mmCIF file of C-alpha atoms in Angstrom:
data_model
loop_
_atom_site.group_PDB
_atom_site.id
_atom_site.type_symbol
_atom_site.label_atom_id
_atom_site.label_comp_id
_atom_site.label_asym_id
_atom_site.label_seq_id
_atom_site.Cartn_x
_atom_site.Cartn_y
_atom_site.Cartn_z
ATOM 1 C CA ARG A 136 48.126 104.987 -71.173
ATOM 2 C CA LYS A 137 50.839 105.402 -73.799
ATOM 3 C CA GLU A 138 54.264 106.322 -72.526
ATOM 4 C CA VAL A 139 54.486 109.276 -74.937
ATOM 5 C CA GLU A 140 51.316 111.019 -76.100
ATOM 6 C CA GLN A 141 50.957 113.432 -78.981
ATOM 7 C CA ASP A 142 48.066 114.929 -80.933
ATOM 8 C CA PRO A 143 48.241 113.100 -84.295
ATOM 9 C CA GLY A 144 46.945 116.104 -86.251
ATOM 10 C CA PRO A 145 47.067 116.806 -89.114
ATOM 11 C CA PHE A 146 47.918 120.437 -88.578
ATOM 12 C CA ASN A 147 47.265 122.294 -91.836
ATOM 13 C CA VAL A 148 48.887 125.732 -91.766
ATOM 14 C CA PRO A 149 49.667 128.395 -94.361
ATOM 15 C CA GLU A 150 53.256 129.105 -95.292
ATOM 16 C CA GLY A 151 54.781 131.609 -92.874
ATOM 17 C CA ALA A 152 52.613 130.592 -89.947
ATOM 18 C CA THR A 153 53.863 129.701 -86.481
ATOM 19 C CA VAL A 154 52.829 126.263 -85.274
ATOM 20 C CA ALA A 155 53.292 124.562 -81.917
ATOM 21 C CA PHE A 156 53.290 120.865 -81.074
ATOM 22 C CA ASN A 157 53.012 119.425 -77.593
ATOM 23 C CA CYS A 158 53.657 116.080 -76.077
ATOM 24 C CA THR A 159 53.421 114.518 -72.631
ATOM 25 C CA TYR A 160 55.318 111.566 -71.244
ATOM 26 C CA SER A 161 54.453 109.288 -68.350
ATOM 27 C CA ASN A 162 57.798 107.880 -67.200
ATOM 28 C CA SER A 163 59.383 110.343 -64.806
ATOM 29 C CA ALA A 164 62.615 108.303 -65.029
ATOM 30 C CA SER A 165 63.090 109.374 -68.653
ATOM 31 C CA GLN A 166 66.512 110.889 -68.987
ATOM 32 C CA SER A 167 66.662 112.783 -72.238
ATOM 33 C CA PHE A 168 64.265 114.101 -74.805
ATOM 34 C CA PHE A 169 64.214 114.741 -78.531
ATOM 35 C CA TRP A 170 62.137 115.747 -81.508
ATOM 36 C CA TYR A 171 62.556 113.635 -84.643
ATOM 37 C CA ARG A 172 61.209 114.403 -88.081
ATOM 38 C CA GLN A 173 59.902 111.685 -90.392
ATOM 39 C CA ASP A 174 58.972 112.224 -94.034
ATOM 40 C CA CYS A 175 56.478 109.893 -95.680
ATOM 41 C CA ARG A 176 57.941 106.387 -96.128
ATOM 42 C CA LYS A 177 61.355 107.525 -94.882
ATOM 43 C CA GLU A 178 63.346 106.880 -91.744
ATOM 44 C CA PRO A 179 63.088 109.196 -88.723
ATOM 45 C CA LYS A 180 65.828 111.814 -88.445
ATOM 46 C CA LEU A 181 66.894 113.733 -85.367
ATOM 47 C CA LEU A 182 65.604 117.299 -85.468
ATOM 48 C CA MET A 183 66.828 118.493 -82.100
ATOM 49 C CA SER A 184 67.437 117.588 -78.495
ATOM 50 C CA VAL A 185 65.233 119.179 -75.845
ATOM 51 C CA TYR A 186 66.502 120.748 -72.625
ATOM 52 C CA SER A 187 64.809 122.273 -69.594
ATOM 53 C CA SER A 188 66.486 125.581 -70.348
ATOM 54 C CA GLY A 189 64.924 125.569 -73.787
ATOM 55 C CA ASN A 190 66.898 125.468 -76.989
ATOM 56 C CA GLU A 191 66.621 127.038 -80.372
ATOM 57 C CA ASP A 192 67.870 126.002 -83.788
ATOM 58 C CA GLY A 193 66.985 128.552 -86.425
ATOM 59 C CA ARG A 194 63.195 128.612 -86.769
ATOM 60 C CA PHE A 195 62.750 125.741 -84.320
ATOM 61 C CA THR A 196 62.454 126.102 -80.541
ATOM 62 C CA ALA A 197 62.070 123.179 -78.140
ATOM 63 C CA GLN A 198 61.192 123.245 -74.465
ATOM 64 C CA LEU A 199 61.008 120.698 -71.687
ATOM 65 C CA ASN A 200 59.022 120.990 -68.465
ATOM 66 C CA ARG A 201 60.120 118.101 -66.239
ATOM 67 C CA ALA A 202 57.665 118.935 -63.459
ATOM 68 C CA SER A 203 54.706 118.678 -65.847
ATOM 69 C CA GLN A 204 56.359 115.981 -68.002
ATOM 70 C CA TYR A 205 55.627 118.084 -71.030
ATOM 71 C CA ILE A 206 57.650 118.748 -74.184
ATOM 72 C CA SER A 207 56.969 121.326 -76.854
ATOM 73 C CA LEU A 208 58.200 122.264 -80.319
ATOM 74 C CA LEU A 209 57.592 125.634 -81.936
ATOM 75 C CA ILE A 210 58.159 126.219 -85.642
ATOM 76 C CA ARG A 211 58.235 129.840 -86.775
ATOM 77 C CA ASP A 212 57.829 131.084 -90.363
ATOM 78 C CA SER A 213 56.880 127.610 -91.551
ATOM 79 C CA LYS A 214 58.011 126.495 -95.012
ATOM 80 C CA LEU A 215 56.483 124.018 -97.440
ATOM 81 C CA SER A 216 59.521 121.822 -96.762
ATOM 82 C CA ASP A 217 58.548 121.574 -93.078
ATOM 83 C CA SER A 218 55.638 119.297 -94.053
ATOM 84 C CA ALA A 219 56.367 116.008 -92.297
ATOM 85 C CA THR A 220 55.490 114.016 -89.185
ATOM 86 C CA TYR A 221 57.128 115.248 -85.978
ATOM 87 C CA LEU A 222 57.852 112.561 -83.415
ATOM 88 C CA CYS A 223 58.280 113.327 -79.729
ATOM 89 C CA VAL A 224 60.868 110.988 -78.217
ATOM 90 C CA VAL A 225 61.972 110.190 -74.675
ATOM 91 C CA ASN A 226 65.087 108.251 -73.819
ATOM 92 C CA LYS A 227 65.995 105.781 -71.099
ATOM 93 C CA ILE A 228 69.426 104.278 -70.555
ATOM 94 C CA LEU A 229 69.523 100.491 -70.937
ATOM 95 C CA THR A 230 71.745 97.778 -69.484
ATOM 96 C CA GLY A 231 75.193 98.323 -70.904
ATOM 97 C CA GLY A 232 74.553 101.983 -71.552
ATOM 98 C CA GLY A 233 72.499 101.789 -74.727
ATOM 99 C CA ASN A 234 69.645 104.196 -75.363
ATOM 100 C CA LYS A 235 66.026 103.060 -75.576
ATOM 101 C CA LEU A 236 64.096 105.668 -77.505
ATOM 102 C CA THR A 237 60.334 105.662 -76.936
ATOM 103 C CA PHE A 238 58.510 107.462 -79.731
ATOM 104 C CA GLY A 239 55.117 109.109 -79.722
ATOM 105 C CA THR A 240 52.756 108.389 -82.591
ATOM 106 C CA GLY A 241 53.807 111.625 -84.264
ATOM 107 C CA THR A 242 52.044 114.825 -85.239
ATOM 108 C CA GLN A 243 51.512 115.391 -88.937
ATOM 109 C CA LEU A 244 52.180 118.885 -90.266
ATOM 110 C CA LYS A 245 51.069 120.089 -93.688
ATOM 111 C CA VAL A 246 52.247 123.520 -94.751
ATOM 112 C CA GLU A 247 50.210 124.950 -97.610
ATOM 113 C CA LEU A 248 50.619 127.850 -100.059
ATOM 114 C CA ASP B 14 77.158 105.919 -98.989
ATOM 115 C CA THR B 15 78.390 105.808 -95.400
ATOM 116 C CA GLY B 16 74.977 105.694 -93.721
ATOM 117 C CA VAL B 17 73.105 102.740 -92.218
ATOM 118 C CA SER B 18 72.179 100.295 -94.951
ATOM 119 C CA GLN B 19 69.265 97.846 -94.820
ATOM 120 C CA ASP B 20 68.434 95.054 -97.201
ATOM 121 C CA PRO B 21 65.981 94.330 -98.697
ATOM 122 C CA ARG B 22 63.984 97.580 -98.918
ATOM 123 C CA HIS B 23 60.762 95.653 -99.436
ATOM 124 C CA LYS B 24 59.762 92.071 -98.703
ATOM 125 C CA ILE B 25 56.455 90.408 -99.529
ATOM 126 C CA THR B 26 55.924 86.959 -98.081
ATOM 127 C CA LYS B 27 53.172 84.497 -97.403
ATOM 128 C CA ARG B 28 51.993 83.753 -93.907
ATOM 129 C CA GLY B 29 54.038 80.981 -92.341
ATOM 130 C CA GLN B 30 57.233 81.684 -94.276
ATOM 131 C CA ASN B 31 60.519 82.713 -92.672
ATOM 132 C CA VAL B 32 62.168 86.013 -93.566
ATOM 133 C CA THR B 33 65.565 87.498 -92.776
ATOM 134 C CA PHE B 34 66.615 91.127 -92.935
ATOM 135 C CA ARG B 35 70.117 92.540 -92.883
ATOM 136 C CA CYS B 36 71.472 95.771 -91.444
ATOM 137 C CA ASP B 37 74.925 97.228 -92.052
ATOM 138 C CA PRO B 38 75.642 99.983 -89.530
ATOM 139 C CA ILE B 39 77.951 102.939 -89.961
ATOM 140 C CA SER B 40 81.385 101.343 -89.864
ATOM 141 C CA GLU B 41 82.788 102.653 -86.579
ATOM 142 C CA HIS B 42 79.497 102.369 -84.662
ATOM 143 C CA ASN B 43 79.514 99.768 -81.902
ATOM 144 C CA ARG B 44 75.829 99.932 -80.960
ATOM 145 C CA LEU B 45 73.069 98.623 -83.211
ATOM 146 C CA TYR B 46 69.320 98.783 -82.632
ATOM 147 C CA TRP B 47 66.256 97.238 -84.234
ATOM 148 C CA TYR B 48 62.903 99.018 -84.169
ATOM 149 C CA ARG B 49 59.523 98.206 -85.721
ATOM 150 C CA GLN B 50 57.042 100.763 -87.031
ATOM 151 C CA THR B 51 53.444 100.062 -88.018
ATOM 152 C CA LEU B 52 51.223 102.469 -89.930
ATOM 153 C CA GLY B 53 50.211 105.504 -87.904
ATOM 154 C CA GLN B 54 52.504 104.650 -85.005
ATOM 155 C CA GLY B 55 55.969 105.711 -83.946
ATOM 156 C CA PRO B 56 58.850 103.230 -84.052
ATOM 157 C CA GLU B 57 58.954 100.688 -81.203
ATOM 158 C CA PHE B 58 62.166 99.353 -79.697
ATOM 159 C CA LEU B 59 62.829 95.643 -80.321
ATOM 160 C CA THR B 60 66.428 94.926 -79.324
ATOM 161 C CA TYR B 61 69.960 96.297 -79.204
ATOM 162 C CA PHE B 62 73.548 95.108 -79.451
ATOM 163 C CA GLN B 63 76.765 96.498 -78.141
ATOM 164 C CA ASN B 64 79.403 94.988 -80.391
ATOM 165 C CA GLU B 65 78.300 91.331 -80.744
ATOM 166 C CA ALA B 66 76.437 91.145 -77.417
ATOM 167 C CA GLN B 67 72.652 91.396 -77.437
ATOM 168 C CA LEU B 68 72.058 93.359 -74.247
ATOM 169 C CA GLU B 69 68.322 94.022 -74.226
ATOM 170 C CA LYS B 70 65.218 92.576 -75.839
ATOM 171 C CA SER B 71 61.722 94.020 -75.782
ATOM 172 C CA ARG B 72 58.712 91.952 -74.773
ATOM 173 C CA LEU B 73 57.544 92.674 -78.335
ATOM 174 C CA LEU B 74 60.214 90.269 -79.568
ATOM 175 C CA SER B 75 58.400 86.947 -79.450
ATOM 176 C CA ASP B 76 60.087 83.545 -79.757
ATOM 177 C CA ARG B 77 59.592 83.733 -83.526
ATOM 178 C CA PHE B 78 62.013 86.650 -83.714
ATOM 179 C CA SER B 79 65.762 86.306 -83.447
ATOM 180 C CA ALA B 80 68.495 88.842 -84.007
ATOM 181 C CA GLU B 81 72.216 88.326 -84.317
ATOM 182 C CA ARG B 82 75.319 90.394 -84.743
ATOM 183 C CA PRO B 83 77.973 87.702 -84.970
ATOM 184 C CA LYS B 84 81.096 89.777 -85.560
ATOM 185 C CA GLY B 85 79.947 93.029 -84.092
ATOM 186 C CA SER B 86 79.438 94.547 -87.517
ATOM 187 C CA PHE B 87 76.305 93.746 -89.587
ATOM 188 C CA SER B 88 73.184 92.335 -87.961
ATOM 189 C CA THR B 89 70.360 90.090 -89.114
ATOM 190 C CA LEU B 90 66.774 89.929 -87.891
ATOM 191 C CA GLU B 91 64.901 86.713 -88.645
ATOM 192 C CA ILE B 92 61.184 86.188 -88.281
ATOM 193 C CA GLN B 93 60.005 82.594 -88.364
ATOM 194 C CA ARG B 94 56.488 81.482 -89.282
ATOM 195 C CA THR B 95 55.444 85.007 -90.223
ATOM 196 C CA GLU B 96 51.972 86.248 -89.290
ATOM 197 C CA GLN B 97 49.954 89.068 -90.822
ATOM 198 C CA GLY B 98 50.524 91.092 -87.658
ATOM 199 C CA ASP B 99 54.252 91.115 -88.429
ATOM 200 C CA SER B 100 53.618 93.442 -91.385
ATOM 201 C CA ALA B 101 55.526 96.613 -90.557
ATOM 202 C CA MET B 102 58.593 98.677 -91.351
ATOM 203 C CA TYR B 103 61.661 97.217 -89.621
ATOM 204 C CA LEU B 104 64.185 99.947 -88.887
ATOM 205 C CA CYS B 105 67.800 99.526 -87.924
ATOM 206 C CA ALA B 106 69.818 102.243 -86.211
ATOM 207 C CA SER B 107 73.418 102.513 -85.128
ATOM 208 C CA SER B 108 75.402 104.745 -82.812
ATOM 209 C CA LEU B 109 78.798 105.257 -81.311
ATOM 210 C CA ALA B 110 78.705 104.671 -77.558
ATOM 211 C CA PHE B 111 79.178 107.791 -75.465
ATOM 212 C CA ALA B 112 78.891 108.211 -71.735
ATOM 213 C CA THR B 113 75.958 110.578 -72.191
ATOM 214 C CA THR B 114 72.218 110.351 -72.631
ATOM 215 C CA ASN B 115 72.416 112.354 -75.844
ATOM 216 C CA GLU B 116 73.948 109.613 -77.960
ATOM 217 C CA LYS B 117 72.783 110.151 -81.520
ATOM 218 C CA LEU B 118 71.145 107.261 -83.340
ATOM 219 C CA PHE B 119 71.308 107.085 -87.139
ATOM 220 C CA PHE B 120 68.471 105.178 -88.762
ATOM 221 C CA GLY B 121 68.534 103.195 -91.977
ATOM 222 C CA SER B 122 65.762 103.468 -94.574
ATOM 223 C CA GLY B 123 64.084 100.361 -93.227
ATOM 224 C CA THR B 124 62.745 97.094 -94.631
ATOM 225 C CA GLN B 125 59.009 97.163 -95.361
ATOM 226 C CA LEU B 126 57.538 93.713 -94.685
ATOM 227 C CA SER B 127 54.143 92.708 -96.024
ATOM 228 C CA VAL B 128 52.761 89.340 -94.932
ATOM 229 C CA LEU B 129 49.920 88.101 -97.125
#
């Protein structure tokens, strides 16, 4: 079983739609959680951190359920520019304090006119 | 440009050849990471440095792979006797060490390796 599992999609949605992505993780020792965005042939970029209390950044809302080991991302009023792959990421602290990010395979979103 | 810089952007090589990639982190960042990403997958952790010390290596990093960060600034990743399975995007990331789990990693644009 993969350490981080996501539905690969693609999710094809019309502009203005609300779309939700989910991910599950297997390592209960994971310490922090993120969503990254990756455009085609580009590097991944941090979208937002995810907290148990839930957090919102504009049209984006992320939620963590530690008991169920489940992470979600909600995008409201989707824009064409939101088309990308969204990577669910869990973090574990390494020897010396570094951060080992474990990425899911990503969920592809295509926003259409 | 003050971001993470990787060179070359693309590398095509024949099976059995050695290749070396370079990463220049953001100047004040003391941590540097190497990841590998194959098509349709998320990036996978390979190794990381704090200053010049290599503190962790993934089991993915076989004996043919070696990484260095000799002066705690730029890093190189060498692959010896390349195999077709080494074809991937090699991503470098850097960060400034904080005593928190929310340390932000900044990724470079990657080096795309194709082994023929």
